[in-house]
Amino acid sequence: MYQINEQHFVKRVGWLRAAVLGANDGLLSTTSIVIGVAAADPSRHSIILAALAGTIAGAMSMAAGEYVSVSSQADTEQADLEREKKELEEMPEFELQELAKIYERRGVSKETAFQVAKELSDHNALEAHAKDELGINEITVAKPFQAAVASFFSFLAGAALPMILAVFAPEENMVFYQYGFSIIFLMILGAVAAKTGGSNIAKAVMRICFWGTVAMAVTAVVGHLFGVNVN
């Protein structure tokens, strides 16, 4: 007997997306803020204040944004399910034929498609239509609270590095310390996310390093120009 132990990474997509986005944003946005401020005013007090403000505001914003966004998705899914439930009550035969047509388009013979649709409808018609007509299932279903919590704490975790550097790194080289350590940790985050999601690690690392560098470079230039103009 062979024991089948398949790994399906798509099951992790809900919390993984929110956690990776939160950690990346926490690290990158907070570092960018600190670099921009350091380029304009390299005093430690200003840098720490900017890092703290960016961390708190960013974490709350990420959590609220994820909750609202995923809640909207959940509302849409629920509305579709209610509509489908009503249609099943009012015209069950039409819905049965509609489900059978879906299986036919996937390559199943007409007779088999109708038989599968009939048996699935007898078992749970709404579940069958939700999965095969609407594309809603237990893996992809929207979970607002889970997404919000994952985003909040992952943002804090990502923002911890620039916050620590803001406290302990030398003021005169703050920009270089922030950039160097952030790029290293962005590479690690990209690799971990790619490994967890089963995607290409090198591609993920290159992508995140490129856009991370662009973001930090732009804020550094803006901060420098702002500091020069003020002075």
C-alpha positions as a Python dict, from the first residue, in 0.01 Angstrom:
ca = {
    (1, 'M'): (0, 0, 0),
    (2, 'Y'): (128, 344, -96),
    (3, 'Q'): (59, 630, 137),
    (4, 'I'): (-25, 950, -50),
    (5, 'N'): (92, 1262, 126),
    (6, 'E'): (41, 1551, -115),
    (7, 'Q'): (114, 1911, -26),
    (8, 'H'): (-124, 2170, -162),
    (9, 'F'): (19, 2516, -104),
    (10, 'V'): (-302, 2689, -214),
    (11, 'K'): (-453, 2599, 125),
    (12, 'R'): (-219, 2857, 280),
    (13, 'V'): (-308, 3138, 43),
    (14, 'G'): (-544, 3321, 280),
    (15, 'W'): (-316, 3383, 578),
    (16, 'L'): (4, 3368, 371),
    (17, 'R'): (-94, 3659, 149),
    (18, 'A'): (-183, 3881, 445),
    (19, 'A'): (123, 3780, 650),
    (20, 'V'): (374, 3826, 367),
    (21, 'L'): (220, 4155, 260),
    (22, 'G'): (220, 4280, 619),
    (23, 'A'): (580, 4181, 692),
    (24, 'N'): (712, 4320, 364),
    (25, 'D'): (519, 4642, 406),
    (26, 'G'): (622, 4677, 771),
    (27, 'L'): (989, 4639, 685),
    (28, 'L'): (992, 4835, 361),
    (29, 'S'): (761, 5124, 448),
    (30, 'T'): (912, 5184, 792),
    (31, 'T'): (1266, 5164, 654),
    (32, 'S'): (1174, 5402, 373),
    (33, 'I'): (1028, 5651, 621),
    (34, 'V'): (1339, 5631, 840),
    (35, 'I'): (1570, 5671, 539),
    (36, 'G'): (1373, 5969, 414),
    (37, 'V'): (1381, 6138, 755),
    (38, 'A'): (1748, 6050, 811),
    (39, 'A'): (1839, 6203, 476),
    (40, 'A'): (1663, 6525, 577),
    (41, 'D'): (1745, 6535, 950),
    (42, 'P'): (1991, 6275, 1084),
    (43, 'S'): (1915, 6341, 1452),
    (44, 'R'): (1827, 6024, 1643),
    (45, 'H'): (1521, 6181, 1806),
    (46, 'S'): (1363, 6257, 1468),
    (47, 'I'): (1454, 5915, 1330),
    (48, 'I'): (1309, 5721, 1626),
    (49, 'L'): (993, 5932, 1622),
    (50, 'A'): (947, 5867, 1250),
    (51, 'A'): (1003, 5492, 1294),
    (52, 'L'): (756, 5473, 1583),
    (53, 'A'): (490, 5674, 1402),
    (54, 'G'): (535, 5470, 1085),
    (55, 'T'): (512, 5142, 1278),
    (56, 'I'): (194, 5227, 1469),
    (57, 'A'): (16, 5396, 1180),
    (58, 'G'): (121, 5129, 933),
    (59, 'A'): (13, 4834, 1148),
    (60, 'M'): (-329, 4986, 1216),
    (61, 'S'): (-371, 5086, 853),
    (62, 'M'): (-277, 4740, 726),
    (63, 'A'): (-515, 4567, 966),
    (64, 'A'): (-804, 4801, 891),
    (65, 'G'): (-740, 4786, 517),
    (66, 'E'): (-727, 4408, 511),
    (67, 'Y'): (-1041, 4379, 724),
    (68, 'V'): (-1241, 4618, 506),
    (69, 'S'): (-1113, 4467, 181),
    (70, 'V'): (-1170, 4105, 278),
    (71, 'S'): (-1505, 4192, 439),
    (72, 'S'): (-1617, 4336, 105),
    (73, 'Q'): (-1516, 4010, -59),
    (74, 'A'): (-1705, 3813, 206),
    (75, 'D'): (-2016, 4029, 153),
    (76, 'T'): (-2001, 3967, -220),
    (77, 'E'): (-1964, 3593, -168),
    (78, 'Q'): (-2256, 3587, 74),
    (79, 'A'): (-2474, 3785, -166),
    (80, 'D'): (-2392, 3539, -445),
    (81, 'L'): (-2476, 3244, -220),
    (82, 'E'): (-2810, 3397, -120),
    (83, 'R'): (-2892, 3459, -484),
    (84, 'E'): (-2796, 3104, -575),
    (85, 'K'): (-3003, 2964, -287),
    (86, 'K'): (-3309, 3154, -410),
    (87, 'E'): (-3259, 3028, -765),
    (88, 'L'): (-3232, 2670, -641),
    (89, 'E'): (-3563, 2708, -460),
    (90, 'E'): (-3743, 2871, -754),
    (91, 'M'): (-3601, 2676, -1051),
    (92, 'P'): (-3419, 2362, -935),
    (93, 'E'): (-3438, 2186, -1274),
    (94, 'F'): (-3274, 2476, -1456),
    (95, 'E'): (-2999, 2492, -1194),
    (96, 'L'): (-2944, 2116, -1227),
    (97, 'Q'): (-2899, 2150, -1603),
    (98, 'E'): (-2668, 2447, -1550),
    (99, 'L'): (-2449, 2242, -1317),
    (100, 'A'): (-2441, 1953, -1564),
    (101, 'K'): (-2332, 2190, -1842),
    (102, 'I'): (-2036, 2300, -1627),
    (103, 'Y'): (-1914, 1939, -1604),
    (104, 'E'): (-1971, 1888, -1976),
    (105, 'R'): (-1746, 2185, -2054),
    (106, 'R'): (-1476, 2019, -1845),
    (107, 'G'): (-1481, 1716, -2075),
    (108, 'V'): (-1731, 1486, -1908),
    (109, 'S'): (-1989, 1311, -2128),
    (110, 'K'): (-2343, 1448, -2121),
    (111, 'E'): (-2487, 1146, -1942),
    (112, 'T'): (-2211, 1133, -1680),
    (113, 'A'): (-2224, 1509, -1628),
    (114, 'F'): (-2596, 1494, -1557),
    (115, 'Q'): (-2552, 1199, -1321),
    (116, 'V'): (-2273, 1378, -1128),
    (117, 'A'): (-2480, 1696, -1109),
    (118, 'K'): (-2782, 1500, -987),
    (119, 'E'): (-2591, 1316, -714),
    (120, 'L'): (-2410, 1628, -593),
    (121, 'S'): (-2737, 1824, -591),
    (122, 'D'): (-2906, 1552, -388),
    (123, 'H'): (-2621, 1566, -139),
    (124, 'N'): (-2590, 1947, -112),
    (125, 'A'): (-2705, 2153, -409),
    (126, 'L'): (-2590, 2489, -273),
    (127, 'E'): (-2241, 2358, -196),
    (128, 'A'): (-2210, 2210, -544),
    (129, 'H'): (-2308, 2538, -712),
    (130, 'A'): (-2090, 2740, -477),
    (131, 'K'): (-1781, 2537, -567),
    (132, 'D'): (-1835, 2470, -935),
    (133, 'E'): (-2039, 2769, -1052),
    (134, 'L'): (-1925, 3048, -821),
    (135, 'G'): (-1575, 2923, -735),
    (136, 'I'): (-1631, 2955, -359),
    (137, 'N'): (-1488, 2685, -132),
    (138, 'E'): (-1336, 2637, 212),
    (139, 'I'): (-986, 2723, 83),
    (140, 'T'): (-1063, 3051, -92),
    (141, 'V'): (-1348, 3176, 128),
    (142, 'A'): (-1286, 3525, 265),
    (143, 'K'): (-1186, 3548, 634),
    (144, 'P'): (-1167, 3918, 731),
    (145, 'F'): (-1063, 3880, 1096),
    (146, 'Q'): (-788, 3629, 1016),
    (147, 'A'): (-650, 3855, 743),
    (148, 'A'): (-658, 4162, 970),
    (149, 'V'): (-480, 3991, 1260),
    (150, 'A'): (-216, 3838, 1030),
    (151, 'S'): (-152, 4177, 869),
    (152, 'F'): (-128, 4363, 1201),
    (153, 'F'): (124, 4136, 1371),
    (154, 'S'): (327, 4065, 1058),
    (155, 'F'): (359, 4442, 998),
    (156, 'L'): (489, 4486, 1354),
    (157, 'A'): (736, 4203, 1299),
    (158, 'G'): (860, 4360, 976),
    (159, 'A'): (886, 4707, 1130),
    (160, 'A'): (1090, 4577, 1427),
    (161, 'L'): (1419, 4580, 1231),
    (162, 'P'): (1419, 4947, 1120),
    (163, 'M'): (1294, 5041, 1468),
    (164, 'I'): (1589, 4864, 1635),
    (165, 'L'): (1834, 5020, 1389),
    (166, 'A'): (1683, 5362, 1453),
    (167, 'V'): (1771, 5322, 1821),
    (168, 'F'): (2115, 5165, 1795),
    (169, 'A'): (2272, 5236, 1453),
    (170, 'P'): (2518, 5530, 1421),
    (171, 'E'): (2339, 5848, 1320),
    (172, 'E'): (2592, 5951, 1055),
    (173, 'N'): (2555, 5619, 869),
    (174, 'M'): (2187, 5557, 945),
    (175, 'V'): (2079, 5549, 579),
    (176, 'F'): (2336, 5283, 486),
    (177, 'Y'): (2260, 5065, 790),
    (178, 'Q'): (1887, 5084, 722),
    (179, 'Y'): (1926, 4998, 355),
    (180, 'G'): (2180, 4717, 403),
    (181, 'F'): (1998, 4530, 679),
    (182, 'S'): (1658, 4583, 517),
    (183, 'I'): (1769, 4437, 185),
    (184, 'I'): (1909, 4131, 363),
    (185, 'F'): (1585, 4077, 554),
    (186, 'L'): (1374, 4144, 245),
    (187, 'M'): (1568, 3868, 70),
    (188, 'I'): (1500, 3634, 362),
    (189, 'L'): (1129, 3725, 364),
    (190, 'G'): (1104, 3674, -10),
    (191, 'A'): (1273, 3335, 13),
    (192, 'V'): (1056, 3220, 305),
    (193, 'A'): (737, 3334, 132),
    (194, 'A'): (835, 3161, -191),
    (195, 'K'): (929, 2841, -7),
    (196, 'T'): (606, 2841, 192),
    (197, 'G'): (400, 2907, -117),
    (198, 'G'): (594, 2660, -334),
    (199, 'S'): (703, 2922, -591),
    (200, 'N'): (1040, 3016, -743),
    (201, 'I'): (1272, 3149, -469),
    (202, 'A'): (1521, 3332, -693),
    (203, 'K'): (1246, 3515, -879),
    (204, 'A'): (1077, 3622, -555),
    (205, 'V'): (1404, 3746, -403),
    (206, 'M'): (1504, 3945, -712),
    (207, 'R'): (1161, 4105, -737),
    (208, 'I'): (1145, 4216, -376),
    (209, 'C'): (1505, 4345, -374),
    (210, 'F'): (1452, 4550, -690),
    (211, 'W'): (1131, 4720, -577),
    (212, 'G'): (1261, 4758, -222),
    (213, 'T'): (1567, 4941, -350),
    (214, 'V'): (1352, 5164, -571),
    (215, 'A'): (1123, 5257, -279),
    (216, 'M'): (1409, 5335, -40),
    (217, 'A'): (1606, 5527, -305),
    (218, 'V'): (1308, 5748, -389),
    (219, 'T'): (1241, 5834, -24),
    (220, 'A'): (1611, 5903, 35),
    (221, 'V'): (1621, 6147, -257),
    (222, 'V'): (1300, 6318, -144),
    (223, 'G'): (1428, 6341, 214),
    (224, 'H'): (1761, 6482, 100),
    (225, 'L'): (1599, 6741, -126),
    (226, 'F'): (1351, 6836, 148),
    (227, 'G'): (1632, 6876, 402),
    (228, 'V'): (1840, 7087, 165),
    (229, 'N'): (1545, 7311, 80),
    (230, 'V'): (1452, 7363, 445),
    (231, 'N'): (1808, 7441, 544),
}
